[in-house]
């Protein structure tokens, strides 16, 4: 006698990311979505988040889009472009390391950037 597929025994909504009958999101999907939004808030790219969570980049885009529609604060970035955000973080790191008492050369080595860039940013901060 052939073995029956156990998956066919359950209704379609049991496998949906949104349980149509109960109106609740499946726990695994909710945890994955929250992790994706947390990573997005930390300036992660769609591709990096998708690779880490083993999901499609399109899924991450949809998570972010829905969160934006619902007004989630995790999807609000001060700048649209990642490069600008990283530059702002680097400026803050330079000033913090200078406050600790490190030299320009030591700061450059720690942040893996050019010494001249550190000197320029320190001069801007004055």
Tab-separated table of C-alpha atoms in Angstrom:
chain	number	residue	atom	x	y	z
A	1	UNK	CA	0.000	0.000	0.000
A	2	UNK	CA	1.499	3.416	-0.957
A	3	UNK	CA	2.301	5.792	1.853
A	4	UNK	CA	0.055	8.848	2.106
A	5	UNK	CA	1.509	12.323	2.201
A	6	UNK	CA	0.808	13.696	5.674
A	7	UNK	CA	0.930	17.256	4.357
A	8	UNK	CA	-2.279	16.814	2.367
A	9	UNK	CA	-4.174	15.982	5.556
A	10	UNK	CA	-3.934	19.577	6.844
A	11	UNK	CA	-5.831	22.535	5.325
A	12	UNK	CA	-3.986	25.133	3.232
A	13	UNK	CA	-3.960	27.813	5.922
A	14	UNK	CA	-1.878	25.611	8.212
A	15	UNK	CA	1.093	26.252	5.912
A	16	UNK	CA	0.436	29.928	5.261
A	17	UNK	CA	2.632	32.636	6.768
A	18	UNK	CA	-0.598	34.265	7.926
A	19	UNK	CA	-3.067	31.832	9.439
A	20	UNK	CA	-6.290	32.779	7.640
A	21	UNK	CA	-8.549	30.955	10.037
A	22	UNK	CA	-7.095	32.187	13.319
A	23	UNK	CA	-5.968	35.591	12.030
A	24	UNK	CA	-2.578	35.259	13.714
A	25	UNK	CA	0.899	35.237	12.258
A	26	UNK	CA	2.833	32.009	12.661
A	27	UNK	CA	5.517	32.332	15.397
A	28	UNK	CA	8.403	31.406	13.100
A	29	UNK	CA	7.411	34.087	10.591
A	30	UNK	CA	6.938	36.720	13.298
A	31	UNK	CA	10.374	36.010	14.782
A	32	UNK	CA	11.991	36.084	11.340
A	33	UNK	CA	10.254	39.356	10.460
A	34	UNK	CA	11.307	40.979	13.747
A	35	UNK	CA	14.908	39.843	13.258
A	36	UNK	CA	14.868	41.227	9.692
A	37	UNK	CA	13.537	44.590	10.885
A	38	UNK	CA	16.122	44.738	13.663
A	39	UNK	CA	18.900	44.061	11.158
A	40	UNK	CA	17.438	46.677	8.810
A	41	UNK	CA	17.489	49.208	11.643
A	42	UNK	CA	21.186	48.426	12.127
A	43	UNK	CA	21.762	49.464	8.483
A	44	UNK	CA	21.766	45.959	7.027
A	45	UNK	CA	21.160	45.616	3.293
A	46	UNK	CA	18.284	43.577	1.907
A	47	UNK	CA	20.708	41.011	0.487
A	48	UNK	CA	22.701	40.650	3.725
A	49	UNK	CA	19.541	40.237	5.800
A	50	UNK	CA	18.114	37.689	3.360
A	51	UNK	CA	21.323	35.671	3.349
A	52	UNK	CA	21.542	35.668	7.140
A	53	UNK	CA	17.932	34.569	7.615
A	54	UNK	CA	17.939	32.240	4.586
A	55	UNK	CA	15.004	33.980	2.899
A	56	UNK	CA	14.520	35.852	-0.362
A	57	UNK	CA	15.569	39.523	-0.616
A	58	UNK	CA	12.074	40.213	-1.967
A	59	UNK	CA	10.638	38.915	1.304
A	60	UNK	CA	12.814	41.342	3.242
A	61	UNK	CA	11.630	44.184	0.993
A	62	UNK	CA	8.027	43.201	1.749
A	63	UNK	CA	8.709	43.080	5.503
A	64	UNK	CA	10.162	46.592	5.381
A	65	UNK	CA	7.362	47.891	3.154
A	66	UNK	CA	4.634	46.573	5.460
A	67	UNK	CA	6.433	47.863	8.550
A	68	UNK	CA	6.678	51.306	6.933
A	69	UNK	CA	2.933	51.259	6.216
A	70	UNK	CA	2.223	50.351	9.841
A	71	UNK	CA	4.537	53.095	11.130
A	72	UNK	CA	7.197	50.875	12.698
A	73	UNK	CA	10.098	53.007	13.969
A	74	UNK	CA	12.681	50.365	13.016
A	75	UNK	CA	12.356	51.227	9.322
A	76	UNK	CA	12.985	54.943	9.736
A	77	UNK	CA	16.504	55.863	8.725
A	78	UNK	CA	17.870	59.406	8.959
A	79	UNK	CA	19.383	59.044	5.475
A	80	UNK	CA	18.159	57.143	2.491
A	81	UNK	CA	21.623	55.996	1.470
A	82	UNK	CA	23.699	53.548	3.463
A	83	UNK	CA	26.949	55.358	2.631
A	84	UNK	CA	25.794	58.552	4.301
A	85	UNK	CA	24.721	56.693	7.414
A	86	UNK	CA	28.045	54.864	7.630
A	87	UNK	CA	29.937	58.150	7.183
A	88	UNK	CA	27.970	59.660	10.072
A	89	UNK	CA	28.791	56.639	12.248
A	90	UNK	CA	32.471	56.901	11.279
A	91	UNK	CA	32.543	60.612	12.211
A	92	UNK	CA	31.098	59.769	15.620
A	93	UNK	CA	33.594	56.933	16.118
A	94	UNK	CA	36.488	59.271	15.256
A	95	UNK	CA	35.372	61.871	17.786
A	96	UNK	CA	34.762	59.217	20.463
A	97	UNK	CA	38.209	57.700	19.976
A	98	UNK	CA	39.829	61.137	20.072
A	99	UNK	CA	38.025	61.847	23.348
A	100	UNK	CA	39.593	58.685	24.773
A	101	UNK	CA	43.004	60.146	23.916
A	102	UNK	CA	44.116	58.201	20.849
A	103	UNK	CA	46.269	59.801	18.173
A	104	UNK	CA	45.123	60.247	14.572
A	105	UNK	CA	47.325	57.373	13.465
A	106	UNK	CA	45.890	55.013	16.106
A	107	UNK	CA	42.319	56.026	15.216
A	108	UNK	CA	42.991	55.417	11.523
A	109	UNK	CA	44.428	52.000	12.260
A	110	UNK	CA	41.467	50.984	14.453
A	111	UNK	CA	38.847	52.148	11.948
A	112	UNK	CA	40.857	50.950	8.938
A	113	UNK	CA	40.773	54.359	7.222
A	114	UNK	CA	43.338	56.889	6.015
A	115	UNK	CA	45.134	59.071	8.577
A	116	UNK	CA	44.417	62.156	6.472
A	117	UNK	CA	40.668	61.466	6.647
A	118	UNK	CA	40.882	61.294	10.442
A	119	UNK	CA	42.733	64.629	10.530
A	120	UNK	CA	40.132	66.266	8.269
A	121	UNK	CA	37.225	64.986	10.380
A	122	UNK	CA	38.873	66.133	13.607
A	123	UNK	CA	39.411	69.578	12.139
A	124	UNK	CA	35.720	69.716	11.105
A	125	UNK	CA	34.690	68.874	14.662
A	126	UNK	CA	36.390	71.882	16.206
